[in-house]
C-alpha positions as MATLAB code, in Angstrom:
seq = 'MQTSRTPDHEPAPSSADGASPPSADRFLAGRTALVTGAASGIGLACARTLAAAGAHVHIVDRTADAAERLADELGATAWVVDLSDPEAVDTLPADADIVVNNAGLQHIAPVHAFPPERFALIQRVMVEAPFRILRRTLPGMYERGWGRVVNISSVHGLRASPYKAAYVTAKHALEGLSKVVALEAAEHGVTSNCVSPGYVRTPLVENQIAAQARTHGISEEEVVGQVMLERSAIKSLIEPADVAEAVLWLCGPRAGHITGTSLSMDGGWTAN';
ca = [
       8.496  -16.816    9.229;
       5.969  -16.006   11.859;
       5.992  -13.916   15.303;
       2.586  -14.780   16.900;
       0.217  -12.191   19.154;
      -3.249  -12.968   19.875;
      -5.574  -10.117   18.866;
      -8.917   -9.582   19.995;
     -11.210  -10.065   16.673;
     -14.172   -8.728   17.542;
     -14.788   -5.243   15.965;
     -15.725   -2.431   17.842;
     -19.323   -1.466   18.866;
     -21.198    1.489   17.147;
     -24.334    3.124   18.346;
     -27.292    2.162   16.340;
     -27.069    5.225   14.178;
     -23.933    4.713   12.972;
     -22.286    7.385   15.033;
     -18.738    6.361   16.223;
     -17.902    4.465   18.956;
     -17.143    6.547   22.312;
     -13.551    5.984   21.924;
     -13.217    7.679   18.288;
      -9.670    7.719   18.486;
      -9.630    3.700   19.088;
     -12.298    3.307   15.982;
     -10.433    0.387   14.903;
     -10.198   -1.926   17.925;
     -11.134   -5.509   17.155;
     -10.385   -5.177   13.710;
      -7.623   -6.738   12.134;
      -4.920   -4.967    9.464;
      -2.633   -6.912    6.904;
       0.231   -4.195    5.676;
       2.514   -5.726    3.227;
       5.755   -3.406    3.075;
       5.446   -2.795    6.137;
       8.791   -2.548    7.558;
       9.537    0.626    5.863;
       8.388    3.828    4.186;
       4.540    4.015    3.667;
       4.192    0.491    4.872;
       5.526    1.626    8.364;
       3.461    4.256    8.800;
       0.278    2.556    7.666;
       0.883    0.072   10.334;
       1.687    2.549   12.940;
      -1.043    4.494   12.020;
      -3.791    1.532   11.955;
      -1.979   -0.037   15.201;
      -2.949    3.506   16.994;
      -6.231    3.304   16.045;
      -6.602   -0.103   17.974;
      -6.045   -2.238   15.061;
      -4.537   -5.784   14.927;
      -1.924   -5.767   12.694;
      -0.279   -8.419   10.257;
       3.186   -7.020    9.235;
       4.416   -8.436    6.111;
       7.878   -7.938    4.580;
      10.742  -10.113    3.646;
      12.973   -8.145    5.949;
      12.579  -10.382    9.091;
      14.720   -8.300   11.386;
      13.093   -4.607   10.760;
       9.636   -6.881   10.593;
       9.974   -8.289   13.640;
      11.149   -5.392   15.527;
       8.254   -3.372   14.420;
       6.201   -6.415   15.504;
       7.700   -6.025   18.792;
       7.155   -2.446   19.042;
       2.952   -2.283   18.001;
       2.380   -5.867   19.701;
       1.686   -7.256   16.118;
       2.136  -10.043   14.334;
       5.506  -10.484   11.669;
       5.272  -12.726    8.804;
       8.314  -12.866    6.753;
       7.234  -13.019    3.365;
       9.031  -12.905   -0.187;
       5.596  -11.434   -2.187;
       7.368  -12.985   -5.326;
       6.695  -16.133   -4.398;
       3.011  -17.514   -4.886;
       2.832  -19.917   -2.269;
       4.638  -17.909    0.115;
       2.118  -15.197   -0.230;
      -0.768  -18.222   -0.048;
       0.226  -18.768    3.957;
      -0.747  -15.274    4.681;
      -3.480  -14.971    7.202;
      -6.809  -14.886    5.973;
      -8.629  -13.377    8.877;
      -7.896   -9.315    7.962;
     -10.873   -6.968    7.922;
      -8.395   -4.117    6.904;
      -5.773   -4.986    3.669;
      -3.671   -2.629    2.740;
      -1.585   -3.655   -0.419;
       1.708   -1.751   -0.382;
       4.371   -3.354   -1.142;
       6.291   -2.282   -4.421;
       9.545   -2.294   -6.205;
      11.170   -0.184   -9.028;
      13.602   -0.447  -12.368;
      14.017    2.074  -14.582;
      14.988    1.392  -18.434;
      13.799    1.890  -21.835;
      11.236   -0.663  -22.802;
      13.452   -2.379  -25.404;
      16.351   -2.681  -22.876;
      13.993   -3.968  -19.845;
      14.843   -6.984  -18.643;
      11.903   -9.604  -18.653;
      12.829  -11.345  -15.494;
      12.740   -7.860  -13.471;
       9.048   -6.838  -15.591;
       7.680  -10.370  -14.520;
       8.997  -10.137  -10.793;
       7.160   -5.972  -10.614;
       4.156   -7.971  -11.691;
       4.119  -10.504   -9.285;
       5.407   -7.953   -6.515;
       2.741   -5.658   -7.305;
      -0.181   -7.236   -9.151;
      -0.732  -11.287   -8.627;
       0.611  -10.883   -4.644;
      -2.074   -8.510   -4.191;
      -5.075  -10.310   -6.171;
      -3.679  -13.643   -3.979;
      -3.998  -11.674   -0.559;
      -7.729  -10.570   -1.301;
      -8.591  -13.625   -3.050;
      -7.705  -15.343    0.835;
      -9.442  -12.264    2.961;
     -12.702  -11.210    1.078;
     -14.793  -14.086    1.881;
     -13.827  -13.531    5.602;
     -14.865   -9.699    5.093;
     -18.153  -10.918    2.925;
     -18.895  -13.197    6.161;
     -18.097  -10.651    8.940;
     -20.338   -7.730    6.456;
     -17.075   -5.472    6.541;
     -13.693   -5.254    5.293;
     -11.502   -2.416    3.893;
      -9.130   -2.786    0.465;
      -6.998    0.336    0.749;
      -4.261   -0.055   -2.496;
      -1.131    1.787   -2.276;
      -0.911    2.922   -6.073;
       1.066    5.946   -7.195;
       0.478    8.662   -9.954;
       2.080    6.108  -12.153;
      -1.407    4.487  -12.094;
      -3.112    7.441  -13.538;
      -0.542    8.427  -15.839;
       2.528    7.383  -17.191;
       6.247    8.114  -17.753;
       9.007    6.964  -19.888;
      11.742    4.154  -18.627;
       9.052    2.684  -15.931;
       7.398    0.326  -18.112;
       6.901   -2.158  -15.131;
       6.010    0.306  -12.656;
       3.691    2.007  -14.784;
       1.867   -1.177  -15.734;
       1.650   -2.853  -12.523;
      -0.050    0.261  -10.696;
      -2.601    0.390  -13.612;
      -3.526   -3.363  -13.204;
      -3.737   -2.445   -9.484;
      -6.083    0.443  -10.064;
      -8.029   -1.780  -12.481;
      -8.028   -4.812   -9.930;
      -9.184   -2.412   -7.069;
     -12.097   -1.565   -8.875;
     -13.316   -4.790   -9.655;
     -13.443   -5.289   -6.097;
     -15.219   -2.630   -5.328;
     -18.049   -3.487   -7.455;
     -17.850   -7.174   -6.526;
     -17.568   -6.456   -2.721;
     -20.239   -3.669   -2.015;
     -22.951   -5.918   -1.300;
     -21.246   -7.209    1.406;
     -20.630   -3.668    3.560;
     -16.892   -3.870    1.749;
     -15.086   -1.134    0.236;
     -11.929   -0.853   -2.094;
     -10.084    2.163   -3.187;
      -6.409    3.384   -4.150;
      -4.284    5.903   -2.535;
      -2.090    7.256   -5.556;
       0.434    9.334   -4.086;
       3.291   11.489   -6.151;
       6.709   10.970   -4.856;
       7.016   10.216   -1.207;
      10.247   10.359    0.967;
      10.503    6.765    1.273;
      13.933    4.460    0.767;
      12.782    3.860   -2.885;
      12.253    7.130   -3.831;
      15.400    8.400   -2.203;
      17.863    5.621   -3.882;
      16.150    7.041   -7.347;
      16.865   10.503   -5.954;
      20.886    9.940   -5.644;
      20.874    7.761   -8.672;
      19.847   10.542  -10.711;
      22.137   13.190   -8.811;
      24.817   10.721  -10.210;
      23.750   10.377  -14.103;
      22.812   13.911  -14.209;
      25.791   15.322  -12.126;
      23.389   17.953  -10.074;
      22.778   17.940   -6.802;
      19.978   16.021   -4.937;
      17.901   19.469   -4.026;
      17.875   19.926   -7.801;
      16.526   16.079   -8.702;
      13.858   17.238   -6.568;
      12.967   20.166   -7.561;
      13.831   20.475  -11.384;
      12.923   16.292  -12.363;
      11.110   14.988  -10.112;
       8.764   17.412   -8.757;
       8.389   19.819  -11.702;
       5.189   18.637  -12.984;
       4.098   19.573   -9.292;
       2.582   22.464   -7.859;
       3.557   22.214   -4.611;
       7.347   21.379   -4.269;
       8.140   19.113   -1.956;
       8.115   15.263   -0.771;
       4.829   13.549    0.529;
       5.635   12.375    3.948;
       4.156    8.464    4.697;
       2.624    9.716    7.668;
       0.333   12.068    5.177;
      -0.480    8.487    3.163;
      -0.870    6.713    5.994;
      -3.384    9.456    7.527;
      -5.592    9.139    3.988;
      -5.485    5.138    4.441;
      -6.911    5.849    8.142;
      -9.491    7.989    6.437;
     -10.734    5.363    4.103;
     -10.852    2.600    6.869;
     -13.059    5.517    8.958;
     -16.944    5.594    9.808;
     -17.753    8.387    7.431;
     -16.080    6.942    4.145;
     -18.152    3.837    3.781;
     -19.904    5.579    0.340;
     -16.289    5.690   -1.030;
     -15.325    3.122   -3.242;
     -13.914    2.392   -6.540;
     -11.867    5.400   -6.610;
      -8.676    6.938   -6.455;
      -7.392    9.663   -3.985;
      -4.604   11.582   -5.510;
      -2.151   13.169   -3.200;
       0.082   14.406   -5.673;
       0.881   18.053   -5.001;
      -1.043   19.037   -8.054;
       1.199   16.666  -10.753;
      -1.887   14.813  -12.178;
      -3.497   18.083  -12.660;
      -0.701   19.655  -14.819;
];
């Protein structure tokens, strides 16, 4: 299901010395961005931030009402797609200059009790779908000589935690895919990076907080401070808008030599 708007596909002009175009706050004018899981949380913040910088945004989400409302708000295009369905993923547009692979889900259980079908679902959404999207969009980026791939990874793409076998596996795989794309795409003017936040104030995390509070018989504030952020030097959840600003910076005019890396936003979690 698609709600269409017609974007201007011409890239924003730049000066001969590579300086920012005159309207620096709209430096993505003429670019097209595709954001998965864009109807809430980090994806929502990314969609709004990229649109504010001038990009026409493809809103990809399985929640039709929220995706279409956001598309109306931003003058964007809504694609109501279940990313666990490979055939549906292959209907997404191939014209994106910027791809933000953000959609994800979580399931918590020990390995010996982890449902195989749930493990497979998480890999389809968080690994296979990004691969399929990039397989479709990279040729256009190569042809145009410019592109930005930003994969929303996690501290769990860099470190492991117990009971999160599928999520940790998927995020590690996404980090690897991002690096392979960085190596292949560099000669075409395309960069590929991960942004790896710690715990972000999203619906997924808030549901985890409530569940752990019930399980441990403690308050939600204690779950955040004593369980989730125990390893973090900064004892507060990250806001989605902060992650979106990092994504925007990686798409900016001064980040062209940053590729194949993972930008940690974890309050010192991985330093501990």
